[in-house]
mmCIF file of C-alpha atoms in Angstrom:
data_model
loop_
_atom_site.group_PDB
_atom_site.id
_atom_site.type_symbol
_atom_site.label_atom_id
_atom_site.label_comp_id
_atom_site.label_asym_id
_atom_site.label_seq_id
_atom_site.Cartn_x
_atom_site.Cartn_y
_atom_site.Cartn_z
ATOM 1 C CA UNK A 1 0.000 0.000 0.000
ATOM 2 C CA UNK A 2 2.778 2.646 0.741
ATOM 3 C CA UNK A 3 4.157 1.278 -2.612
ATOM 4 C CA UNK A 4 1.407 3.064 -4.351
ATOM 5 C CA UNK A 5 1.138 6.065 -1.996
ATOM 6 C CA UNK A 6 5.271 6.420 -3.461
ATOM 7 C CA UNK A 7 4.547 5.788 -6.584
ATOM 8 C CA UNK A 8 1.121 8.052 -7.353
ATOM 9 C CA UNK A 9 3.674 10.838 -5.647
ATOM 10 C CA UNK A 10 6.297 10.383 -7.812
ATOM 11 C CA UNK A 11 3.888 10.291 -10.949
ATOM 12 C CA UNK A 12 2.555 13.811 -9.869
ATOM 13 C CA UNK A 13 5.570 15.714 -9.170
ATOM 14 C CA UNK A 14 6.673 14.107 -12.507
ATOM 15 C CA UNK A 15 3.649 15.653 -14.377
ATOM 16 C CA UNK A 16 3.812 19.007 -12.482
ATOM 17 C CA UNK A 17 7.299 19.723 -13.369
ATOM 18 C CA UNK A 18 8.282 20.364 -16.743
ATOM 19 C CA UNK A 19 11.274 17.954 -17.893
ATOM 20 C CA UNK A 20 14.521 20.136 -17.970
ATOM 21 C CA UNK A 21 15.966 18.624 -21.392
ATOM 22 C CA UNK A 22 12.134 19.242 -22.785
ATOM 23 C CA UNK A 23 12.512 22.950 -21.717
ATOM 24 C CA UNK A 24 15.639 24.014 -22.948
ATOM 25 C CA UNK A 25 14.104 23.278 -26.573
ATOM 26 C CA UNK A 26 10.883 25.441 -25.979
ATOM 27 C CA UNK A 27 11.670 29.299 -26.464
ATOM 28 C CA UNK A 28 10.814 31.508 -23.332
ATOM 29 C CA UNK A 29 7.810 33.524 -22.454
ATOM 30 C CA UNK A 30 9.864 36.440 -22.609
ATOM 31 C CA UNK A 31 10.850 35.784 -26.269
ATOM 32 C CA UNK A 32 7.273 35.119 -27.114
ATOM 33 C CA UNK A 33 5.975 38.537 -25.870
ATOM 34 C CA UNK A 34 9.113 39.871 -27.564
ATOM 35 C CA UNK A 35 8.266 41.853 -30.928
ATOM 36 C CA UNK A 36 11.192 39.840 -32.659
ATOM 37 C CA UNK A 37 9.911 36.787 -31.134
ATOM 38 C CA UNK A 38 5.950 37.221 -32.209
ATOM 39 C CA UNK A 39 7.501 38.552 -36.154
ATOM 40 C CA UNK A 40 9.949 35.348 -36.346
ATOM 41 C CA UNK A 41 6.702 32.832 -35.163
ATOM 42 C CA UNK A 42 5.012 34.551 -38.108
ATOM 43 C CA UNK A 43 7.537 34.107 -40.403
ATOM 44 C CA UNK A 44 7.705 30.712 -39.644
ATOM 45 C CA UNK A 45 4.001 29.680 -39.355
ATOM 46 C CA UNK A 46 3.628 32.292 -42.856
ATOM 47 C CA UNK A 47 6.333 29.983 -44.378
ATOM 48 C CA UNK A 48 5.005 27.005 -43.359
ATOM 49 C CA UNK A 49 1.755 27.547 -44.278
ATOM 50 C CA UNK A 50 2.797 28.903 -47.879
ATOM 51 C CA UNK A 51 4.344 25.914 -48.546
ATOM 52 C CA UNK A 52 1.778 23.511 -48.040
ATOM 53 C CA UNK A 53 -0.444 25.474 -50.333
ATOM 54 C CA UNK A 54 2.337 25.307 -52.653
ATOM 55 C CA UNK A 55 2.883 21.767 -52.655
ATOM 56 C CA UNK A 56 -0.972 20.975 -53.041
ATOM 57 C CA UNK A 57 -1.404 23.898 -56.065
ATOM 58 C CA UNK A 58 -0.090 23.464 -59.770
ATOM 59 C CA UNK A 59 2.755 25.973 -58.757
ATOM 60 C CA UNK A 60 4.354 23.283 -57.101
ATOM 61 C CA UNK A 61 7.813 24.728 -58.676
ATOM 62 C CA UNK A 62 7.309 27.529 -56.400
ATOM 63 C CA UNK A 63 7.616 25.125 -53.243
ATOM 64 C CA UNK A 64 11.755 26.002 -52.460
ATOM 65 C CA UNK A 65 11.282 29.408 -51.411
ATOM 66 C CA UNK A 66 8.806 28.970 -48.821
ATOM 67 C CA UNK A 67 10.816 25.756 -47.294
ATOM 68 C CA UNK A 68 13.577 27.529 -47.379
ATOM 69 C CA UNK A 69 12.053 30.588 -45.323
ATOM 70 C CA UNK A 70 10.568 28.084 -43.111
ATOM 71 C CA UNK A 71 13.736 26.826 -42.229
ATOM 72 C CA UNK A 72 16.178 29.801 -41.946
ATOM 73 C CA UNK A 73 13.065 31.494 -40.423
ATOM 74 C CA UNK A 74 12.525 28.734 -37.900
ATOM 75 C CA UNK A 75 17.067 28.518 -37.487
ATOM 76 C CA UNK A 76 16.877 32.289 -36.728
ATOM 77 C CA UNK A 77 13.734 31.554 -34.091
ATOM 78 C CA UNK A 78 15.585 28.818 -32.394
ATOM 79 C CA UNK A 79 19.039 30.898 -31.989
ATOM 80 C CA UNK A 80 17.284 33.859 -30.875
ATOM 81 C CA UNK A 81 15.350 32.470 -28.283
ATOM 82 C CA UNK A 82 18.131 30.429 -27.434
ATOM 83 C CA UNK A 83 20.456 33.011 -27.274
ATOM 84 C CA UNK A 84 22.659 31.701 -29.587
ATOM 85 C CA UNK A 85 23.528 35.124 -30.983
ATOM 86 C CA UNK A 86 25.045 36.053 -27.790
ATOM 87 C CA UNK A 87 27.298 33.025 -28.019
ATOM 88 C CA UNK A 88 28.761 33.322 -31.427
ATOM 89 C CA UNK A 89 29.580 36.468 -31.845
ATOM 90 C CA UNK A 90 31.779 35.950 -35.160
ATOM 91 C CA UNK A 91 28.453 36.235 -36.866
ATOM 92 C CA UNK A 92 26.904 39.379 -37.243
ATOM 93 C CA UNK A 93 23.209 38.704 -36.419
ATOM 94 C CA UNK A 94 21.417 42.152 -37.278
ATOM 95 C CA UNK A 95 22.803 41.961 -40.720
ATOM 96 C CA UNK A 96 22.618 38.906 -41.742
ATOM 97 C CA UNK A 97 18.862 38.887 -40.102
ATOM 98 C CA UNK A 98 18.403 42.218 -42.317
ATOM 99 C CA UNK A 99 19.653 40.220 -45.409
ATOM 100 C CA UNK A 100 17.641 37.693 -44.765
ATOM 101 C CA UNK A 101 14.560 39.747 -44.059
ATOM 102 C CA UNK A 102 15.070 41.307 -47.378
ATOM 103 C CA UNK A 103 15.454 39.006 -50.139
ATOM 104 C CA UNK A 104 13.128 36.962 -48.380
ATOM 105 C CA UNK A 105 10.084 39.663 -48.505
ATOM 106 C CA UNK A 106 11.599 40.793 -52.588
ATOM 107 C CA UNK A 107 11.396 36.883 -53.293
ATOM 108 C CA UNK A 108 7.883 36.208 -51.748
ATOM 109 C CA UNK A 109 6.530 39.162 -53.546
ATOM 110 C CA UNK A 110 7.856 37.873 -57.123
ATOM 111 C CA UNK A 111 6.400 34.174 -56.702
ATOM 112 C CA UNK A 112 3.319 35.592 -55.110
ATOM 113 C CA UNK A 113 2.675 37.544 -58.265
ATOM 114 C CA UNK A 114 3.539 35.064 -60.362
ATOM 115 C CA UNK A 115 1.579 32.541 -58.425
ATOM 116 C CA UNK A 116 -1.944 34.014 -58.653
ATOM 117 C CA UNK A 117 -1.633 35.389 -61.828
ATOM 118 C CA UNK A 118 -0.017 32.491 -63.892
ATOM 119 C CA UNK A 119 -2.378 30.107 -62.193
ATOM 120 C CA UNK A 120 -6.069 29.649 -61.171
ATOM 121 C CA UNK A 121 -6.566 26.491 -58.782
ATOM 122 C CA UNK A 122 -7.214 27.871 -55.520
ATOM 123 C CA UNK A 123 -4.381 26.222 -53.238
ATOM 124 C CA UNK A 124 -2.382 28.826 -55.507
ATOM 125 C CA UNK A 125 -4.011 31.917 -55.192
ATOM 126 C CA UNK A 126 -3.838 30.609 -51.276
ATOM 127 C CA UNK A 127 -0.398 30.801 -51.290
ATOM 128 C CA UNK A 128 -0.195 33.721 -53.268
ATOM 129 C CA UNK A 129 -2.181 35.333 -50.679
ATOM 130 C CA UNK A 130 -0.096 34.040 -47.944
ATOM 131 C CA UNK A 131 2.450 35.003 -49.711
ATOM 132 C CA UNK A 132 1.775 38.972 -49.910
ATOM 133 C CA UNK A 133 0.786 38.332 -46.009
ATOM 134 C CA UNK A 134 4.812 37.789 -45.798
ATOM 135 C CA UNK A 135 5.720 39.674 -47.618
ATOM 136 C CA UNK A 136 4.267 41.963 -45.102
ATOM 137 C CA UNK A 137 5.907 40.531 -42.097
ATOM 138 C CA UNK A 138 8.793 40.303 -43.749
ATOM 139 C CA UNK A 139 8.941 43.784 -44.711
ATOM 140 C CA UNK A 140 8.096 45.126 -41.085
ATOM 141 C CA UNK A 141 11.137 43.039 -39.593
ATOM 142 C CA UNK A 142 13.369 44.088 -42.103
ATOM 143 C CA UNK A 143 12.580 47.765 -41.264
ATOM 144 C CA UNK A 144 13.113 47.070 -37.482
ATOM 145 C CA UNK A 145 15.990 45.481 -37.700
ATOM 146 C CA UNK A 146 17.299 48.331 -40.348
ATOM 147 C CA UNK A 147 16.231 50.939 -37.702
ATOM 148 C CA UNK A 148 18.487 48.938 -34.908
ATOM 149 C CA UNK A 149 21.003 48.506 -37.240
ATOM 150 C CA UNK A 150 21.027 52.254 -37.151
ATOM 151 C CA UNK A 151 20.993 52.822 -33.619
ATOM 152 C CA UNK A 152 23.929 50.580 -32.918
ATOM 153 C CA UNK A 153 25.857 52.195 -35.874
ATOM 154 C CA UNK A 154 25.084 55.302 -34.675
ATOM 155 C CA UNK A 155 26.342 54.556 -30.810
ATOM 156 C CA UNK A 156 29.145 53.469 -32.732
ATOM 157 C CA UNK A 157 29.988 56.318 -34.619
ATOM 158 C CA UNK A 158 29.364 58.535 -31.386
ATOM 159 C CA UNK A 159 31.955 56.200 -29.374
ATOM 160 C CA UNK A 160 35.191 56.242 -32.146
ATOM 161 C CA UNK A 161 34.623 60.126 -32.405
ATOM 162 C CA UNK A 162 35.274 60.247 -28.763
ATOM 163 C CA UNK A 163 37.906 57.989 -28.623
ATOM 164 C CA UNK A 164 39.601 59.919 -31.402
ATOM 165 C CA UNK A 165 39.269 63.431 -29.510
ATOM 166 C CA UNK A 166 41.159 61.936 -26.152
#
């Protein structure tokens, strides 16, 4: 009988506590409420979902860019919420984010177009919509992460000028 008293405790404190190697996948709250957290999540899920319309529509050909997105989308949502970027700093996040952001949204944009005028199931125009709704997204990161490029340029600047006068 105490047997089972043990072992119904264990089984609870095992299903109230979160498993530690199970959490350090899953991204933080904080990152979630982020506004670089809630833009990544839509790139991905926007990726994601444009794919799968592409695969089921006759613009199948179209299918690489959205996987693609998806997973340097879903590679930049993983190291941001992990925090890789604070690890490796050889890379310069911001920019290559920004580069990212950018051919991304001017690629989406030219295989929307394409996609719902060149074809006329509807899992195409889906993802054609989808698409522009990126394209979107993509745009607004882009222009926040130009505008903290900026900043931090900026501080730069302001720093080496007074390092150069002393």
């Amino acid at each position: 009988r105490s047997s089972d008293l043990h072992s119904s405790v264990v089984m609870e404190d095992a299903e109230a506590t979160p498993q530690p190697a199970l959490q350090g996948l899953l991204p933080s709250r904080e990152f979630l409420s982020s506004r670089k957290g809630q833009l990544l999540l839509a790139e991905v899920v926007l990726s994601f979902t444009t794919f799968i319309c592409y695969v089921a529509s006759f613009a199948v050909a179209f299918m690489t860019v959205p996987l693609l997105e998806f997973l340097l989308a879903l590679f930049y949502f993983y190291a941001y919420s992990s925090k890789l970027n604070e690890k490796f700093k050889g890379i310069h996040w911001p920019v290559s984010d920004f580069v990212r952001c950018v051919t991304a949204a001017i690629i989406y944009f030219a295989i929307s177009i394409a996609a719902v005028s060149k074809y006329y199931d509807g899992a195409s125009k889906a993802a054609g919509v989808f698409g522009f709704i990126a394209v979107v997204v993509y745009a607004i990161d882009f222009y926040i992460t130009f505008n903290d490029l900026t900043k931090v340029m900026k501080q730069r600047d302001s720093s080496d000028a007074t390092d150069r006068k002393s």
